[in-house]
Short mmCIF file of C-alpha atoms and ligand atoms in Angstrom, two decimals:
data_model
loop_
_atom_site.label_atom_id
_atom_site.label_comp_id
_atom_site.label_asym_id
_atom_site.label_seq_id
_atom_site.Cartn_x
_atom_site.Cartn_y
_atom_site.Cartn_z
CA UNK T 1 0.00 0.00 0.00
CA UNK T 2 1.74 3.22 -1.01
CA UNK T 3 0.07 6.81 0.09
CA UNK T 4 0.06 10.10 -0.57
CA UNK T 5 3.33 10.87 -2.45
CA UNK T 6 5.15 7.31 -1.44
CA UNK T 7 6.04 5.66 -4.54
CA UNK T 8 9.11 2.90 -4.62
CA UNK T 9 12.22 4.67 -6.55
CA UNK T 10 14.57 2.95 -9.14
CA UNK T 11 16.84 1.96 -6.46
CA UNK T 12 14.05 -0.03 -4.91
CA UNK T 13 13.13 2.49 -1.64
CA UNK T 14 10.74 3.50 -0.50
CA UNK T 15 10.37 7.12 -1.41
CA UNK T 16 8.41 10.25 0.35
CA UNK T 17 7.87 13.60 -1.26
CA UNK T 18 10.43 13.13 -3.10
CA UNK T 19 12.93 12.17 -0.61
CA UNK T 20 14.53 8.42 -0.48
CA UNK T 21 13.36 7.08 2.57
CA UNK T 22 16.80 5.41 3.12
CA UNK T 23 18.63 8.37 2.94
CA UNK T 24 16.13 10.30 5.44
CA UNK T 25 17.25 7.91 7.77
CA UNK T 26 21.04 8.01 7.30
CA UNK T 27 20.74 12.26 7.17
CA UNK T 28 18.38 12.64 9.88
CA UNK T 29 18.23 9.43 12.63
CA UNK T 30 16.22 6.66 13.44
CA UNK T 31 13.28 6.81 14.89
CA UNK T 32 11.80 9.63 12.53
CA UNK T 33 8.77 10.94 11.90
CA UNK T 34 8.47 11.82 8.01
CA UNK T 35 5.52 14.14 7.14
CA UNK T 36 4.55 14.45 3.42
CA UNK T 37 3.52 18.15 2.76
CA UNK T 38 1.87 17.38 -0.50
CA UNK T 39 -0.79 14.98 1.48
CA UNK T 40 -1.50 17.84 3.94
CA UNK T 41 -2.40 20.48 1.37
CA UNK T 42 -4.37 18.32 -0.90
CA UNK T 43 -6.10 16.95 1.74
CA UNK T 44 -6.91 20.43 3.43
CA UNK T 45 -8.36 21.38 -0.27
CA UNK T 46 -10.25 18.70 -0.60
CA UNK T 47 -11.87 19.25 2.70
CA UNK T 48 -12.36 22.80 1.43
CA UNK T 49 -13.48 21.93 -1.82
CA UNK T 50 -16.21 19.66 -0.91
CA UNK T 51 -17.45 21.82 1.93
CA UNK T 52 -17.51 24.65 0.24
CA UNK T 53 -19.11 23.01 -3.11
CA UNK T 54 -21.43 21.25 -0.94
CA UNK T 55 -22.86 24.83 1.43
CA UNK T 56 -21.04 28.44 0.84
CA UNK T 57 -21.18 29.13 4.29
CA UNK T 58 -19.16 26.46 5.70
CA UNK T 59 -15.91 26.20 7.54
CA UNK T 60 -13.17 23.62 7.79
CA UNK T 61 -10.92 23.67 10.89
CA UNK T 62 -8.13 21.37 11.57
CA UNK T 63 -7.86 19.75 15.28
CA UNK T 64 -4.69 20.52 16.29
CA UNK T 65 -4.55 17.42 19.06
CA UNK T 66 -3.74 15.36 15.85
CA UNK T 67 -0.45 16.45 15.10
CA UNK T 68 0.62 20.32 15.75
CA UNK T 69 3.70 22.21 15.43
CA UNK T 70 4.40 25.50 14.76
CA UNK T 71 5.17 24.97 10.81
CA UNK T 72 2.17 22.48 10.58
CA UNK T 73 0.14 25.97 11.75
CA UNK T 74 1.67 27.68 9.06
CA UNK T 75 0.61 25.26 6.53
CA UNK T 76 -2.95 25.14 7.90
CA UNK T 77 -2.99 29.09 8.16
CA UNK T 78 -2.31 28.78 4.19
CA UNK T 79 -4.59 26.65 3.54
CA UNK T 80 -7.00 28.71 4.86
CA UNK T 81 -7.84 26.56 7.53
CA UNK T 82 -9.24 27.08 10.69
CA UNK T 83 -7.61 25.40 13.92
CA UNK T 84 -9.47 23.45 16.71
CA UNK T 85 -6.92 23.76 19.53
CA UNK T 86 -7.44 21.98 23.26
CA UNK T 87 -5.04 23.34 25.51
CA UNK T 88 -2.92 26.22 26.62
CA UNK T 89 -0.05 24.43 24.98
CA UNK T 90 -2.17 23.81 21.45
CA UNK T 91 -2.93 28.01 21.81
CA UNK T 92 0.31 28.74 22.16
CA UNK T 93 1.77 26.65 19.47
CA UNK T 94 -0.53 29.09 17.14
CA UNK T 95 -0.23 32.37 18.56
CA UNK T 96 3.48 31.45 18.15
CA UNK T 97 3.68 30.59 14.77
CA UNK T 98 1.35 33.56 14.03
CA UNK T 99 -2.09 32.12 13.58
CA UNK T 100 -4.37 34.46 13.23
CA UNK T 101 -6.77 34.11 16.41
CA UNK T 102 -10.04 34.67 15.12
CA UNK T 103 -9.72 31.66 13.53
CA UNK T 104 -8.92 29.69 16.73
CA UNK T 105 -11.84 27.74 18.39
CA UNK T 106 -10.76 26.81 21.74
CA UNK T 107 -11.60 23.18 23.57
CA UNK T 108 -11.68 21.05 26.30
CA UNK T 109 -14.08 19.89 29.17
CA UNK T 110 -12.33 21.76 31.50
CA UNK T 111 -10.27 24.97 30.85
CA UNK T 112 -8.33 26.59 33.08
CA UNK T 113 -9.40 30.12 34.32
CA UNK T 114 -6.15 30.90 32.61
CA UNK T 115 -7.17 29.04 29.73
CA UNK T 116 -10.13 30.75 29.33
CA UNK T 117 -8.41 34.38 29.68
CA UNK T 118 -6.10 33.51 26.87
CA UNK T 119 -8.24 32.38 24.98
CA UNK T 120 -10.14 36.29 25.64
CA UNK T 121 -7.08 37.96 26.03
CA UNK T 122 -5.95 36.94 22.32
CA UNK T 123 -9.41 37.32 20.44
CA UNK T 124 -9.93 33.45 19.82
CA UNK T 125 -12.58 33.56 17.27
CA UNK T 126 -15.01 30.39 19.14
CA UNK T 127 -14.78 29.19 22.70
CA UNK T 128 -16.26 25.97 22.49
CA UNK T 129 -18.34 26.24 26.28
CA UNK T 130 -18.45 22.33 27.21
CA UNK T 131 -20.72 22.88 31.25
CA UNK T 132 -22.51 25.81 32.72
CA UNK T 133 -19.63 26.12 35.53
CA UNK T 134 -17.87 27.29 32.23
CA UNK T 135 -20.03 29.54 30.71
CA UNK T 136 -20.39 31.39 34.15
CA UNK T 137 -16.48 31.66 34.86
CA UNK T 138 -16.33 32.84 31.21
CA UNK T 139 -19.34 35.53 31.09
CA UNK T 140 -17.65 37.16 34.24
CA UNK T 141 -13.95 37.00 32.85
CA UNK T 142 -15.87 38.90 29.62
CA UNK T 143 -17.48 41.02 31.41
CA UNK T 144 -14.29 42.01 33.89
CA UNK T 145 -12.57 43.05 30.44
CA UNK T 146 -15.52 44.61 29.29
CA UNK T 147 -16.12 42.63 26.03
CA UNK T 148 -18.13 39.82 24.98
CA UNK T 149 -17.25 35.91 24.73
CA UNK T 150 -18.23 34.44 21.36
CA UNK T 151 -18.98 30.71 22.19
CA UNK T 152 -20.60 27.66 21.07
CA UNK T 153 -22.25 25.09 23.24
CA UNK T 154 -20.92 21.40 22.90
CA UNK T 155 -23.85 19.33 23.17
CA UNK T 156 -24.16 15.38 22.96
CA UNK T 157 -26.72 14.01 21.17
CA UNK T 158 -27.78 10.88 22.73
CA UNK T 159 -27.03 7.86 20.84
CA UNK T 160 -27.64 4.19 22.07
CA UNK T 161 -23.89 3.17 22.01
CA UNK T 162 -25.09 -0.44 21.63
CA UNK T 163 -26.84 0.21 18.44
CA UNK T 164 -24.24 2.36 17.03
CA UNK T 165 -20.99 1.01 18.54
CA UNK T 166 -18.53 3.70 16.41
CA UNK T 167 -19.76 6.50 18.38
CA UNK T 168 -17.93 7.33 21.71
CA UNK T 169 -17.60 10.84 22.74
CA UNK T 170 -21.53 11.67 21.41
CA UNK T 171 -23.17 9.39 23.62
CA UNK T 172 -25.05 10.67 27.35
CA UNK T 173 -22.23 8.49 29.11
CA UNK T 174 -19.47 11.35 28.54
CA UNK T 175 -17.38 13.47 30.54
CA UNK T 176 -17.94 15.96 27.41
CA UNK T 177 -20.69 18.71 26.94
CA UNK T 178 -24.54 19.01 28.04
CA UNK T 179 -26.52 15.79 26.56
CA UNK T 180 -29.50 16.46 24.52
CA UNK T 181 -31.55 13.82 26.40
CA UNK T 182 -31.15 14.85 30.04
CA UNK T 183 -32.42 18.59 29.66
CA UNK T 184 -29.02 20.17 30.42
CA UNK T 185 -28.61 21.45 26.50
CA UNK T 186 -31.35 23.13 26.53
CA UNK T 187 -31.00 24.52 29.62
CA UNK T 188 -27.74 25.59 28.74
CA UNK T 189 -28.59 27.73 25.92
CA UNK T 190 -31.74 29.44 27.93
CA UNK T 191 -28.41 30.60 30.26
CA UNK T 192 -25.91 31.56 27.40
CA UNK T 193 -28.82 33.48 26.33
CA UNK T 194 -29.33 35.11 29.78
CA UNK T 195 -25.30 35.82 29.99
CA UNK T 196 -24.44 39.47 29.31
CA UNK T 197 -21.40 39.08 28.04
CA UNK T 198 -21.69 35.93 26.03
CA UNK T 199 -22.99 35.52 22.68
CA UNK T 200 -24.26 32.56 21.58
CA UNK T 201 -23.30 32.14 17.72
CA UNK T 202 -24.31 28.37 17.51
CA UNK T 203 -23.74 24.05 18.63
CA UNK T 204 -21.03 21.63 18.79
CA UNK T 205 -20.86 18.45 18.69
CA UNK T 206 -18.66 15.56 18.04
CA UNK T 207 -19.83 12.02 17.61
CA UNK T 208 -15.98 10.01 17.69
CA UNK T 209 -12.99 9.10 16.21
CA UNK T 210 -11.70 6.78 12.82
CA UNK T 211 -15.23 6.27 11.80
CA UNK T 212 -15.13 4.13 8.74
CA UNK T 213 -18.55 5.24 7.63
CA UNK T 214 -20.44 7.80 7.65
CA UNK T 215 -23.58 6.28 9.57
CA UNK T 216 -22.47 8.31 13.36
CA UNK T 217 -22.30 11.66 11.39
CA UNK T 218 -25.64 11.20 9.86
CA UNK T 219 -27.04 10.08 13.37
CA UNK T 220 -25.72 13.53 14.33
CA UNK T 221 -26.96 15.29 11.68
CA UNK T 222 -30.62 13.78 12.14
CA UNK T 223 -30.55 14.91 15.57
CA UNK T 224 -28.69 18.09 15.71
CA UNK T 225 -31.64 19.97 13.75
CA UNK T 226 -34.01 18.47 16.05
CA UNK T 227 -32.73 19.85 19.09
CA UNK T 228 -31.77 23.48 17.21
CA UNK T 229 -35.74 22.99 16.33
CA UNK T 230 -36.36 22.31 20.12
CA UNK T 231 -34.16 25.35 21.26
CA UNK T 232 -35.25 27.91 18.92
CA UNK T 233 -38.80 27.31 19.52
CA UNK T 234 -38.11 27.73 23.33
CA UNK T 235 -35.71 30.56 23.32
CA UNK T 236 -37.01 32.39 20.04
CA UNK T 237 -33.34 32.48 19.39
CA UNK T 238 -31.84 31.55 16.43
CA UNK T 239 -29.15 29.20 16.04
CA UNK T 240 -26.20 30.56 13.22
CA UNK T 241 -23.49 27.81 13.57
CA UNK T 242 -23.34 24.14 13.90
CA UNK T 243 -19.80 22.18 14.01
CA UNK T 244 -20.01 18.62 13.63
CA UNK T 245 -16.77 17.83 15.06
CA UNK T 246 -14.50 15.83 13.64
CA UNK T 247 -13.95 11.73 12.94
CA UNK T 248 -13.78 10.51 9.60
CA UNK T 249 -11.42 7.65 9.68
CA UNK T 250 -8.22 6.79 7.38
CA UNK T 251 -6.81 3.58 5.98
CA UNK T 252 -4.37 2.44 8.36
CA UNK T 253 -4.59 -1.15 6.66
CA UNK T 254 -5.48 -2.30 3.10
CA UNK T 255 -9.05 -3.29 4.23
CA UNK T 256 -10.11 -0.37 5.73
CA UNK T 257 -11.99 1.94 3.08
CA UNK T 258 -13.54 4.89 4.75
CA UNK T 259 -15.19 7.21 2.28
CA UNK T 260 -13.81 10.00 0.15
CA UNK T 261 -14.02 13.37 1.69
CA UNK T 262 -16.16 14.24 -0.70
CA UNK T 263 -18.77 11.33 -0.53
CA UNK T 264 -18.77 12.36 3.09
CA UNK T 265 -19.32 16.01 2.45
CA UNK T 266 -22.18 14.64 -0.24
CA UNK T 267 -23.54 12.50 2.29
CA UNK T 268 -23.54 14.81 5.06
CA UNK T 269 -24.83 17.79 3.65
CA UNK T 270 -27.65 15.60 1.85
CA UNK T 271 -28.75 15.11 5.38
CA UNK T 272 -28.78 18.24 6.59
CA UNK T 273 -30.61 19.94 3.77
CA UNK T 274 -32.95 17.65 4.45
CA UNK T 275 -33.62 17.54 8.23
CA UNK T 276 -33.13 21.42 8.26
CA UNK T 277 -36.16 21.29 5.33
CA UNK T 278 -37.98 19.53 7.57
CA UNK T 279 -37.59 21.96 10.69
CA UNK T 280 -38.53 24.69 7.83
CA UNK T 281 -34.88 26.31 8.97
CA UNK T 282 -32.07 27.48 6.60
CA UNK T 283 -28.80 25.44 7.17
CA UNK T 284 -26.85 27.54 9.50
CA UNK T 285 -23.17 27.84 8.92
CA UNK T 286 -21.54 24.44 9.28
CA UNK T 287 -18.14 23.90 10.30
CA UNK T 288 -16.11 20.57 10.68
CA UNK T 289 -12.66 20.03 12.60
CA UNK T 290 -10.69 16.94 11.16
CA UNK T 291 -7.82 15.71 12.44
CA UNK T 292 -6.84 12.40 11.85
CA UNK T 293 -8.12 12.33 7.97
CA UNK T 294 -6.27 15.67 7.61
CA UNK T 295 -2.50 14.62 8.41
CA UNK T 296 -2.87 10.81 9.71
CA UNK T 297 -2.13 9.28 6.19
CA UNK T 298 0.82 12.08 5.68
CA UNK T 299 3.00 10.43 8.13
CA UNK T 300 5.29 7.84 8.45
CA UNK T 301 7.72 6.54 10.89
CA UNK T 302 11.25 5.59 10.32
CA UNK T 303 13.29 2.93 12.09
CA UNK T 304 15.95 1.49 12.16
CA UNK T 305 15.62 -2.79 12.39
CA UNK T 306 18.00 -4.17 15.89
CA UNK T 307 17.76 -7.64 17.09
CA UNK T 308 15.62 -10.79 15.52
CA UNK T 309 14.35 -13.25 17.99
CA UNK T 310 13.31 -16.57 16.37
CA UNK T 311 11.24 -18.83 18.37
CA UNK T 312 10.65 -21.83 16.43
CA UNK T 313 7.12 -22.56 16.01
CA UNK T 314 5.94 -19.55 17.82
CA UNK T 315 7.02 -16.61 16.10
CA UNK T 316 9.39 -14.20 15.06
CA UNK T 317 10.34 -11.04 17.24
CA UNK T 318 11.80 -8.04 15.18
CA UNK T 319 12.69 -4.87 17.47
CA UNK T 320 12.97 -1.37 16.27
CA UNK T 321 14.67 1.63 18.21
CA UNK T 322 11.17 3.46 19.33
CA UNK T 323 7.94 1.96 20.22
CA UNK T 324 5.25 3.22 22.77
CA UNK T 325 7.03 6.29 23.69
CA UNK T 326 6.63 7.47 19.80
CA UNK T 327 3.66 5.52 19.23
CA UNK T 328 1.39 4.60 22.34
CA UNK T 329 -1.70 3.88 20.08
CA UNK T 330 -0.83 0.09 19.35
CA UNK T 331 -0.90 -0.64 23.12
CA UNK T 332 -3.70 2.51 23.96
CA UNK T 333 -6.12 0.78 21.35
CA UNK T 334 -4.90 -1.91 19.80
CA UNK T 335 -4.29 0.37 16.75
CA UNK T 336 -3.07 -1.64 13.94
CA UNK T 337 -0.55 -0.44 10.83
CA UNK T 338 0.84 -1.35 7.86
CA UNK T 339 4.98 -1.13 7.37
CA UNK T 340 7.45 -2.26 5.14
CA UNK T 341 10.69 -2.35 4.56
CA UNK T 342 12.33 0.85 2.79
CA UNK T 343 15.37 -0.31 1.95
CA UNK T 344 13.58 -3.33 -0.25
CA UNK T 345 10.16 -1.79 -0.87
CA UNK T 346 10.03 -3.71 -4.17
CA UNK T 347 10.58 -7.15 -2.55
CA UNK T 348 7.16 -9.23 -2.19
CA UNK T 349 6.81 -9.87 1.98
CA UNK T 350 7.60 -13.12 2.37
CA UNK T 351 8.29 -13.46 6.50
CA UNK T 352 5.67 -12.97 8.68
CA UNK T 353 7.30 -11.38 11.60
CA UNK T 354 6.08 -9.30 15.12
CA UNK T 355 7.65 -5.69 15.01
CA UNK T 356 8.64 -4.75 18.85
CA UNK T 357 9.70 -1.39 20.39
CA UNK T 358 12.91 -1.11 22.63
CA UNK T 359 10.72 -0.31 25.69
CA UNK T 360 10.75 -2.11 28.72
CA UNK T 361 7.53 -3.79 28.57
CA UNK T 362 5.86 -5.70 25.95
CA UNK T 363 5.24 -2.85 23.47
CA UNK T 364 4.71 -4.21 20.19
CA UNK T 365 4.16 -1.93 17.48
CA UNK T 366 2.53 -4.39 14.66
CA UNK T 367 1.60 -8.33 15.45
CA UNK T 368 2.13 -10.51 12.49
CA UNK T 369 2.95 -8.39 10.01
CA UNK T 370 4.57 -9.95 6.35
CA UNK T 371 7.74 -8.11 5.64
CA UNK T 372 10.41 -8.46 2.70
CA UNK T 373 13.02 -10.73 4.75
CA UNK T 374 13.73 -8.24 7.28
CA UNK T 375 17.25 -7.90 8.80
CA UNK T 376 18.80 -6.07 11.11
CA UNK T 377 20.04 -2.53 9.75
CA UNK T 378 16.98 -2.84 8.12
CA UNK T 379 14.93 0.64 7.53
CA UNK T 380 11.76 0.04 8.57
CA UNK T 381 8.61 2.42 7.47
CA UNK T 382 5.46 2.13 9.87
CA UNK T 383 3.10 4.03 7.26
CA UNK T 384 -0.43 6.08 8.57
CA UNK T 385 1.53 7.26 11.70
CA UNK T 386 0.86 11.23 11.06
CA UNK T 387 -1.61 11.22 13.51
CA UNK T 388 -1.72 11.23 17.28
CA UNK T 389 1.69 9.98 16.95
CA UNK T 390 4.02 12.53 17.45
CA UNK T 391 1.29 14.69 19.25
CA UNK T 392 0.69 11.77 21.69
CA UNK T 393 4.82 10.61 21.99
CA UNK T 394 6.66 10.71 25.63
CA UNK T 395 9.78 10.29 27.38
CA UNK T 396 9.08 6.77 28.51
CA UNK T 397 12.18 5.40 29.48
CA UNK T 398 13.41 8.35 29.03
CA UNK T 399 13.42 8.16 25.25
CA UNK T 400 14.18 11.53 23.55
CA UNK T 401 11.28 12.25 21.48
CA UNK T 402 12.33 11.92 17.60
CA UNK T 403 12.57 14.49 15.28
CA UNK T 404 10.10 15.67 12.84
CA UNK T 405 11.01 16.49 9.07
CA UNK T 406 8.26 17.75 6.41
CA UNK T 407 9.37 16.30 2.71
CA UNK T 408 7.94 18.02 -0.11
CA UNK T 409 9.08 17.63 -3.06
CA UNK T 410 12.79 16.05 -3.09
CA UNK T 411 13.68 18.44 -0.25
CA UNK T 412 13.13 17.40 3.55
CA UNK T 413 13.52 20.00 6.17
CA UNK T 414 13.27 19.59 10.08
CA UNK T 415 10.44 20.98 11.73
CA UNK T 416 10.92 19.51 15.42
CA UNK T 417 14.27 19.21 16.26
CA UNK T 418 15.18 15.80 17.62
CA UNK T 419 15.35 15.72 21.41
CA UNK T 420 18.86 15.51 23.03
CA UNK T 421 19.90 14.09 26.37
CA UNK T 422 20.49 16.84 28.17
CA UNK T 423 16.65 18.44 27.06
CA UNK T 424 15.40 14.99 29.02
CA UNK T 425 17.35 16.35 32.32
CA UNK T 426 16.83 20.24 31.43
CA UNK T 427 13.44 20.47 33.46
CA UNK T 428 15.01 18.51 36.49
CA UNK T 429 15.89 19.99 39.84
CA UNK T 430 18.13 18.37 42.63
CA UNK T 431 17.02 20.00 46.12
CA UNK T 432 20.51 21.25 47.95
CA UNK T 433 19.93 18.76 50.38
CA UNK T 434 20.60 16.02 47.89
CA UNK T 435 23.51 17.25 46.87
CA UNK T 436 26.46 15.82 48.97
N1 LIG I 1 -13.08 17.74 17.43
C1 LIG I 1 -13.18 17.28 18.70
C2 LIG I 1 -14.01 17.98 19.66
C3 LIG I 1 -12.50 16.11 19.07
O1 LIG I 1 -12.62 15.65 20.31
C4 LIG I 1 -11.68 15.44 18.12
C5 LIG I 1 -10.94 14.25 18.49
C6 LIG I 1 -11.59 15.98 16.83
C7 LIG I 1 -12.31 17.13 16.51
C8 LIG I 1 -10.75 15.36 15.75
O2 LIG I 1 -11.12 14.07 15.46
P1 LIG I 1 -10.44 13.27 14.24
O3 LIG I 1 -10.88 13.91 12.96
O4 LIG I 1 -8.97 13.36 14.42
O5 LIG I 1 -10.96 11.91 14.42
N2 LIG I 1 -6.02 9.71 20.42
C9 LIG I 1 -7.04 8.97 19.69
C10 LIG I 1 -8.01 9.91 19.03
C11 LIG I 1 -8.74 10.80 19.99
C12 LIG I 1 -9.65 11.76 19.27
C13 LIG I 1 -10.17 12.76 20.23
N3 LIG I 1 -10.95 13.80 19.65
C14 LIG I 1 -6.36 8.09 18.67
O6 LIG I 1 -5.14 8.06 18.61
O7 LIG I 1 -7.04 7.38 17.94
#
């Protein structure tokens, strides 16, 4: 399976934007994250495109938790992007890198007060207001400064997560937002509406993560105008904006085959037209905040193959020099990926072997994967690692994080530097008493 710009060069390797694969390795290190630049932008246009094709009014924001740095908010800032950030940290990253604020919405079930006064303090264009605790602390931070809070409400439509197992973070059992079901939606809106200095501009929602189909965002899309009919009719109040959140899955392995982003975008809006016909209400402005289908199929990791560990007639050990400290979603979720081997990318897989990290614990990256003989020296390429990968990495074992290079068209150029030694002991303190 080759993606994005990978294609296998004359020499046999694997190559990315350009770049031989082999050589990234050699120039840059082992373990490596690769991101293709090429992927990014078409897939940001496409998301565009079809969005924009599909309902004029209509924004597309990429979630930062997904992969962020402070180039990868350049490229979304050119794309003409929006960014969905969670965190202090995520804000940062883009006020650093220059991203213009008002197109910032700002997450997370529970912000900080400081949070919440950056997010203020810097003109971030949407607070997304996930409990009424929040929407109180922010009204009187707004109204201390004198302005007004623009916000959107995160609701959960209520989805029977028995019937509709893909959805996880839309259902009434959620530490996120005020649930449709149990009243608190609605009775969060009647106090947004009451708060002087908070305007309401519209809903959120999000429904889950790697969804293969599009049957959760349709669920969402059914009820979303139900309950904007059910609070507009109770407040008199319209309702402008709705974001949908973000979810549609990619193709870590050759069977999975989520939809085009523009049979989703069909799909979806084909819904909503409808359902908002049916309320007799115009479709408000729609927004959407990918992540993973934005970057995840962009990256790929680079190792470098150590010891083999044959256990006759049980199986075949192959260790690499990272593991859950630069990928924790094998072990977090039993993510599965597709790899191969970069130095022989032409070479049929003919060995079935398991691909181990060098952590100290059982933190195996792919079971029973077939690889091209692999040896040790080896280059190995994990492939569909661009998301939640480097943005969920850690020091485990006090592994330095590996760097980050963005290839693009035969030239590859570092934009997180590889962590050194001494960064892993930079933050640590030894109390005088220790000392002697
Ligand atoms: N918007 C909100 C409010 C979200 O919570 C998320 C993801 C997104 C957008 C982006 O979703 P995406 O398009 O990337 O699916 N660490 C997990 C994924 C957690 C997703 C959390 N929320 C993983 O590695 O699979």
């Amino acid at each position: 399976m080759l993606l994005g710009t990978q294609r296998i060069n004359a020499a046999g390797h694997l190559e990315i934007g350009g770049c031989d694969a082999v050589e990234l390795a050699r120039k840059f290190g082992t373990p490596l994250y690769a991101m293709d630049e090429a992927s990014i932008r078409e897939r940001c246009r496409a998301y565009r495109r079809a969005f924009e094709r599909n309902h004029a009014n209509s924004e597309v924001l990429f979630a930062g938790k997904a992969f962020l740095t402070t180039a990868m908010c350049r490229l979304i800032d050119q794309e003409g992007l929006g960014l969905d950030v969670a965190s202090a940290g995520e804000l940062h990253t883009a006020l650093t890198a220059g991203f213009p604020p008002d197109r910032v919405c700002m997450h997370g079930n529970f912000k900080s007060l400081r949070e919440l006064e950056m997010a203020l303090d810097n003109g971030v264009g949407r607070t997304i207001v996930d409990s009424i605790a929040e929407l109180n602390a922010l009204n009187s931070l707004a109204a201390e400064r004198g302005g007004t809070a623009n916000i959107l409400l995160r609701v959960t439509p209520a989805v029977d997560p028995h019937t509709h197992k893909y959805i996880q973070t839309g259902k009434i059992d959620t530490k996120f937002g005020l649930g449709i079901d149990t009243g608190q939606a609605l009775q969060g809106v009647k106090i947004a509406l009451e708060c002087a200095n908070v305007r309401l501009r519209g809903l959120h929602c999000h429904v889950g993560s790697q969804l293969l189909d599009t049957e959760a965002f349709e669920l969402a899309a059914n009820m979303m105008p139900q309950f904007i009919r059910q609070a507009t009719a109770s407040t008199g109040c319209p309702i402008d904006e709705l974001n949908l959140g973000g979810g549609l899955g990619i193709r870590y392995l050759e069977r999975h085959d989520p939809p085009s982003i523009d049979a989703f975008a069909e799909t979806l809006f084909a819904r909503l037209t409808e359902n908002f016909g049916e309320i007799k209400q115009p479709l408000p402005k729609i927004m959407i905040e990918p992540g993973r289908s934005i970057v995840g199929e962009a990256g790929t990791t680079l190792y470098t193959v150590g010891p083999i560990k044959r256990i006759p007639n049980v199986r075949t050990y192959i260790s690499v020099d990272g593991g859950l400290s630069d990928n924790p979603r094998p072990a977090l979720y039993e993510a599965e990926y597709s790899a191969m081997i970069a130095n022989r990318a032409e070479q049929i897989p003919d060995v079935t072997v398991t691909v181990a990290g060098k952590h100290c614990e059982t933190d195996n990256l792919i079971m029973d994967i077939a690889l091209a003989s692999p040896q040790t020296g080896d280059i190995l390429a994990v492939q569909c690692t661009g998301a939640y990968n480097y943005a969920m990495a850690s020091n485990y074992n006090r592994f330095t994080k590996p760097a980050v290079i963005l290839v693009h068209d035969g030239d590859a150029e570092v934009i997180v530097r590889r962590e050194t030694l001494d960064d892993l002991t930079a933050h640590d303190v030894i109390p005088d008493r220790l000392r002697d």
